[in-house]
mmCIF file of C-alpha atoms in Angstrom:
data_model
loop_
_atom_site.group_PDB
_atom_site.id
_atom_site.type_symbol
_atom_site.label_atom_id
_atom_site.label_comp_id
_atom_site.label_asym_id
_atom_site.label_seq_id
_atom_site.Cartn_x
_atom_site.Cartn_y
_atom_site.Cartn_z
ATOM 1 C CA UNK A 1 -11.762 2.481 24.111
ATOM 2 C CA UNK A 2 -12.551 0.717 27.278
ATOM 3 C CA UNK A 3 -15.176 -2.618 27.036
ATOM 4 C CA UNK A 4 -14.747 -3.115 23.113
ATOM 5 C CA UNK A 5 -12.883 -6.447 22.194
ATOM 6 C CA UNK A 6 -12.767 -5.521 18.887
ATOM 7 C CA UNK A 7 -10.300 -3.336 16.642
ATOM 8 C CA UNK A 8 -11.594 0.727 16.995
ATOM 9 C CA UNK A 9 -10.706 2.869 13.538
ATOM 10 C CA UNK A 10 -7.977 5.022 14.309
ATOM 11 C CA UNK A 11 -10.458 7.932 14.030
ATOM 12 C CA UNK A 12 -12.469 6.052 16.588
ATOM 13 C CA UNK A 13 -15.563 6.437 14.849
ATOM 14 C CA UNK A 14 -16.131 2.407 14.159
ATOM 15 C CA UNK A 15 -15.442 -1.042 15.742
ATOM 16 C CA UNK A 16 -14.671 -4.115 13.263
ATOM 17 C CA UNK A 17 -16.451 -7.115 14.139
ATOM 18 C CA UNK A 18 -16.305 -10.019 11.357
ATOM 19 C CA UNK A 19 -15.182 -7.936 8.710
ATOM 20 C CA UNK A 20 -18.108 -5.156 9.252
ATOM 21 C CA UNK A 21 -17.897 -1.513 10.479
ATOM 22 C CA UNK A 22 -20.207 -0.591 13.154
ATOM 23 C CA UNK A 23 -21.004 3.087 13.941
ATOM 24 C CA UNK A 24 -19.709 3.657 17.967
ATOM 25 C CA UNK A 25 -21.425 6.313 20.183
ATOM 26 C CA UNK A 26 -20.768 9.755 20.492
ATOM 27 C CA UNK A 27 -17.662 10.567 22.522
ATOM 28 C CA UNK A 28 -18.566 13.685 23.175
ATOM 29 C CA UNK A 29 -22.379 12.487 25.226
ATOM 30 C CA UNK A 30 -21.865 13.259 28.840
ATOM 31 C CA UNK A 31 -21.263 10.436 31.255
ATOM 32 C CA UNK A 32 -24.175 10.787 33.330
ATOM 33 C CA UNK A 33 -26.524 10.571 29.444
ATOM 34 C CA UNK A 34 -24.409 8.199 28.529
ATOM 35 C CA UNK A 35 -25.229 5.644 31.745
ATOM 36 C CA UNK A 36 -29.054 6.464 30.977
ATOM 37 C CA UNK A 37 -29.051 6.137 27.444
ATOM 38 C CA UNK A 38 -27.399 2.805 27.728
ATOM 39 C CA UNK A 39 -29.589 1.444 30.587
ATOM 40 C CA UNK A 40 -32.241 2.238 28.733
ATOM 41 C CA UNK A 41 -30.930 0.233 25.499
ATOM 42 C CA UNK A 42 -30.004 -3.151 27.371
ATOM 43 C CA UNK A 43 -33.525 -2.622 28.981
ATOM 44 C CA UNK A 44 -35.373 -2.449 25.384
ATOM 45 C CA UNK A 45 -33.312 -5.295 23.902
ATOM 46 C CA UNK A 46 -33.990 -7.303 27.405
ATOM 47 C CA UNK A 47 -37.768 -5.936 26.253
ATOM 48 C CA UNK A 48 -37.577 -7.495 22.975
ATOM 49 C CA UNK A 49 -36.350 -10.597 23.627
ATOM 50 C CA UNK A 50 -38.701 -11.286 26.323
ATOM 51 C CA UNK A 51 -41.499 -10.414 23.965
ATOM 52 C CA UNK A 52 -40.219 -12.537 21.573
ATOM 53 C CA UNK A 53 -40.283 -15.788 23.796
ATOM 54 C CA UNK A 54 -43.631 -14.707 24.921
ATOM 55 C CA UNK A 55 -44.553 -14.449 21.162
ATOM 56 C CA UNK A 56 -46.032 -10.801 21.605
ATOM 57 C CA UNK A 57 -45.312 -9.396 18.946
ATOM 58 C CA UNK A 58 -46.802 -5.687 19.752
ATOM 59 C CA UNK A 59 -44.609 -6.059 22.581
ATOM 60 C CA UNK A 60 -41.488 -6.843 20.441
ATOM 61 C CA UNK A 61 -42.229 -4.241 18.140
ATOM 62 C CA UNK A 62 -42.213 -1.290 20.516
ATOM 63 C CA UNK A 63 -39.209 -2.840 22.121
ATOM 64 C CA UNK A 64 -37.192 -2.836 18.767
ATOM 65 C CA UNK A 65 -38.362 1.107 18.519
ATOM 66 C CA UNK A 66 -36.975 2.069 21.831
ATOM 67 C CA UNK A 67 -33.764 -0.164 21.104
ATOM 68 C CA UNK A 68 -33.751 2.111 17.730
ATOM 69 C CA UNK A 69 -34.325 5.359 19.911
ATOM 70 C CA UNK A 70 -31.536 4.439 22.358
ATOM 71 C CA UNK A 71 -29.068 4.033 19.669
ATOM 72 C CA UNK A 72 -30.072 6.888 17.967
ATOM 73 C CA UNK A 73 -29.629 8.759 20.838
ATOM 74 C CA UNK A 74 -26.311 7.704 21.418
ATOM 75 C CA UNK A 75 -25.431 8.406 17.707
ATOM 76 C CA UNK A 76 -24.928 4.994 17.159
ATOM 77 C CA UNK A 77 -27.641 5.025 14.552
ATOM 78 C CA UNK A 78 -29.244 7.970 12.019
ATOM 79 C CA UNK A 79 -27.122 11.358 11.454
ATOM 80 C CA UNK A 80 -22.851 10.790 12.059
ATOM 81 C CA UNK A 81 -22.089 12.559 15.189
ATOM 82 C CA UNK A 82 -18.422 13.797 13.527
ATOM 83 C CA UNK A 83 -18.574 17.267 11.473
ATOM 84 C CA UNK A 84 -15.691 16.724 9.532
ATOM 85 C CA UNK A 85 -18.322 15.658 6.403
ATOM 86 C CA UNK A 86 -16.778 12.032 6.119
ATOM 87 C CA UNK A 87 -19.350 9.721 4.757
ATOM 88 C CA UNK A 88 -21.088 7.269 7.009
ATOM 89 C CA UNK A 89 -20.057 3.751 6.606
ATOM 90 C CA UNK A 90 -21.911 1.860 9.306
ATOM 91 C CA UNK A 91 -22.378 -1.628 8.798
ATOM 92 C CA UNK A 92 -20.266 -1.679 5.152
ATOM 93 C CA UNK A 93 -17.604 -4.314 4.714
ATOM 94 C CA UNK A 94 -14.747 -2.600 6.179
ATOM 95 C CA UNK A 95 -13.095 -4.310 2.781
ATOM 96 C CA UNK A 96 -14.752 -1.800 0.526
ATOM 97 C CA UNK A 97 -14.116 1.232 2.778
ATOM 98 C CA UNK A 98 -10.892 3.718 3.103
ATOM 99 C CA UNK A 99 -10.497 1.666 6.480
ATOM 100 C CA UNK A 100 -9.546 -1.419 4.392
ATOM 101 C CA UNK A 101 -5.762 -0.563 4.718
ATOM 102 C CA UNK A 102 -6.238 0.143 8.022
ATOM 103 C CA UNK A 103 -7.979 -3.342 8.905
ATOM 104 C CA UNK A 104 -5.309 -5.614 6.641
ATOM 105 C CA UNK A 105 -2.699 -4.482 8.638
ATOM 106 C CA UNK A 106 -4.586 -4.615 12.300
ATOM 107 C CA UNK A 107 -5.368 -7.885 11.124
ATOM 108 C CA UNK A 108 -2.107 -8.976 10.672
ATOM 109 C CA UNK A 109 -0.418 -7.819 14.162
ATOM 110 C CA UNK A 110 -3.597 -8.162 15.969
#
Protein backbone atom coordinates (compact mmCIF):
# COMPACT_ATOMS: atom_id res chain seq x y z
CA UNK A 1 0.00 0.00 0.00
CA UNK A 2 1.52 3.24 -0.98
CA UNK A 3 2.29 6.04 2.13
CA UNK A 4 2.05 3.37 5.07
CA UNK A 5 5.50 2.75 6.84
CA UNK A 6 4.15 0.17 8.66
CA UNK A 7 3.59 -3.73 8.06
CA UNK A 8 -0.17 -4.13 6.05
CA UNK A 9 -1.97 -7.76 6.99
CA UNK A 10 -1.68 -9.85 4.12
CA UNK A 11 -5.47 -9.46 3.70
CA UNK A 12 -4.77 -5.76 3.72
CA UNK A 13 -7.40 -5.00 6.02
CA UNK A 14 -4.91 -3.60 9.00
CA UNK A 15 -1.56 -1.76 9.51
CA UNK A 16 0.66 -2.77 12.71
CA UNK A 17 1.96 0.08 14.48
CA UNK A 18 3.59 -0.78 18.06
CA UNK A 19 2.16 -4.02 18.35
CA UNK A 20 -1.63 -2.74 17.58
CA UNK A 21 -3.93 -3.41 14.57
CA UNK A 22 -5.48 -0.47 13.06
CA UNK A 23 -8.54 -0.77 10.75
CA UNK A 24 -7.25 0.80 7.00
CA UNK A 25 -9.82 2.42 4.61
CA UNK A 26 -11.89 0.93 2.19
CA UNK A 27 -10.09 -0.09 -0.99
CA UNK A 28 -12.83 -0.21 -2.84
CA UNK A 29 -13.89 4.10 -2.10
CA UNK A 30 -13.33 5.84 -5.36
CA UNK A 31 -10.32 8.06 -5.76
CA UNK A 32 -11.95 11.21 -6.28
CA UNK A 33 -14.14 10.30 -2.40
CA UNK A 34 -11.25 9.17 -1.26
CA UNK A 35 -9.15 12.75 -1.82
CA UNK A 36 -12.34 14.48 -0.18
CA UNK A 37 -12.88 12.28 2.56
CA UNK A 38 -9.30 12.59 3.55
CA UNK A 39 -9.03 16.41 3.13
CA UNK A 40 -11.71 16.66 5.10
CA UNK A 41 -10.11 14.41 8.03
CA UNK A 42 -6.59 16.26 8.20
CA UNK A 43 -8.85 19.45 8.17
CA UNK A 44 -10.94 18.25 11.42
CA UNK A 45 -7.86 16.96 13.25
CA UNK A 46 -6.01 20.44 12.12
CA UNK A 47 -9.67 21.68 13.72
CA UNK A 48 -9.12 19.98 16.88
CA UNK A 49 -5.89 20.73 17.65
CA UNK A 50 -6.27 24.30 17.04
CA UNK A 51 -9.20 24.29 19.39
CA UNK A 52 -7.35 22.65 21.79
CA UNK A 53 -4.48 25.34 22.03
CA UNK A 54 -7.14 27.89 21.97
CA UNK A 55 -8.75 25.95 24.91
CA UNK A 56 -12.30 25.88 23.15
CA UNK A 57 -13.48 23.15 23.99
CA UNK A 58 -17.00 23.31 21.94
CA UNK A 59 -14.71 23.85 19.21
CA UNK A 60 -12.63 20.67 19.93
CA UNK A 61 -15.55 18.70 20.44
CA UNK A 62 -17.20 19.17 17.06
CA UNK A 63 -13.80 18.80 15.55
CA UNK A 64 -13.28 15.27 17.15
CA UNK A 65 -17.00 14.44 15.60
CA UNK A 66 -16.10 15.34 12.10
CA UNK A 67 -12.58 13.55 12.58
CA UNK A 68 -15.01 10.50 13.73
CA UNK A 69 -17.31 11.12 10.57
CA UNK A 70 -14.32 11.22 8.19
CA UNK A 71 -13.06 7.97 9.36
CA UNK A 72 -16.19 6.48 9.40
CA UNK A 73 -16.66 7.38 6.09
CA UNK A 74 -13.66 5.95 4.92
CA UNK A 75 -14.45 2.68 6.85
CA UNK A 76 -11.72 3.24 8.95
CA UNK A 77 -14.03 3.32 11.92
CA UNK A 78 -17.80 1.64 12.75
CA UNK A 79 -19.10 -1.37 10.40
CA UNK A 80 -15.85 -3.59 8.55
CA UNK A 81 -15.99 -2.69 4.99
CA UNK A 82 -14.97 -6.66 4.01
CA UNK A 83 -18.10 -9.17 3.61
CA UNK A 84 -16.31 -12.15 4.15
CA UNK A 85 -17.87 -12.07 8.07
CA UNK A 86 -14.27 -11.95 9.68
CA UNK A 87 -14.47 -10.30 13.00
CA UNK A 88 -13.25 -6.78 13.45
CA UNK A 89 -10.07 -6.44 15.30
CA UNK A 90 -9.23 -2.75 15.16
CA UNK A 91 -7.05 -1.50 17.67
CA UNK A 92 -6.49 -5.27 19.47
CA UNK A 93 -2.95 -6.35 20.19
CA UNK A 94 -2.09 -7.91 17.01
CA UNK A 95 -0.53 -10.60 19.75
CA UNK A 96 -3.95 -11.90 20.65
CA UNK A 97 -5.30 -11.96 17.06
CA UNK A 98 -5.04 -14.78 14.13
CA UNK A 99 -2.52 -12.09 12.68
CA UNK A 100 -0.09 -12.95 15.53
CA UNK A 101 1.74 -15.56 13.28
CA UNK A 102 1.64 -13.34 10.69
CA UNK A 103 3.33 -10.33 12.71
CA UNK A 104 6.20 -12.75 14.54
CA UNK A 105 7.45 -13.58 11.40
CA UNK A 106 7.18 -9.89 9.60
CA UNK A 107 8.85 -8.95 12.59
CA UNK A 108 11.62 -11.00 12.21
CA UNK A 109 12.60 -10.26 8.36
CA UNK A 110 11.25 -6.84 8.53
Amino acid sequence: MAGIKHPVTPDGRYFVVKGKLWRLSNPDIEPRDRVRLVKALMDARRAAKDAKNAGDRDVELEAHRRVDEAKRSLGERGPVWWDDGAPDYNRHAVKNTPYAGWYAKARRWG
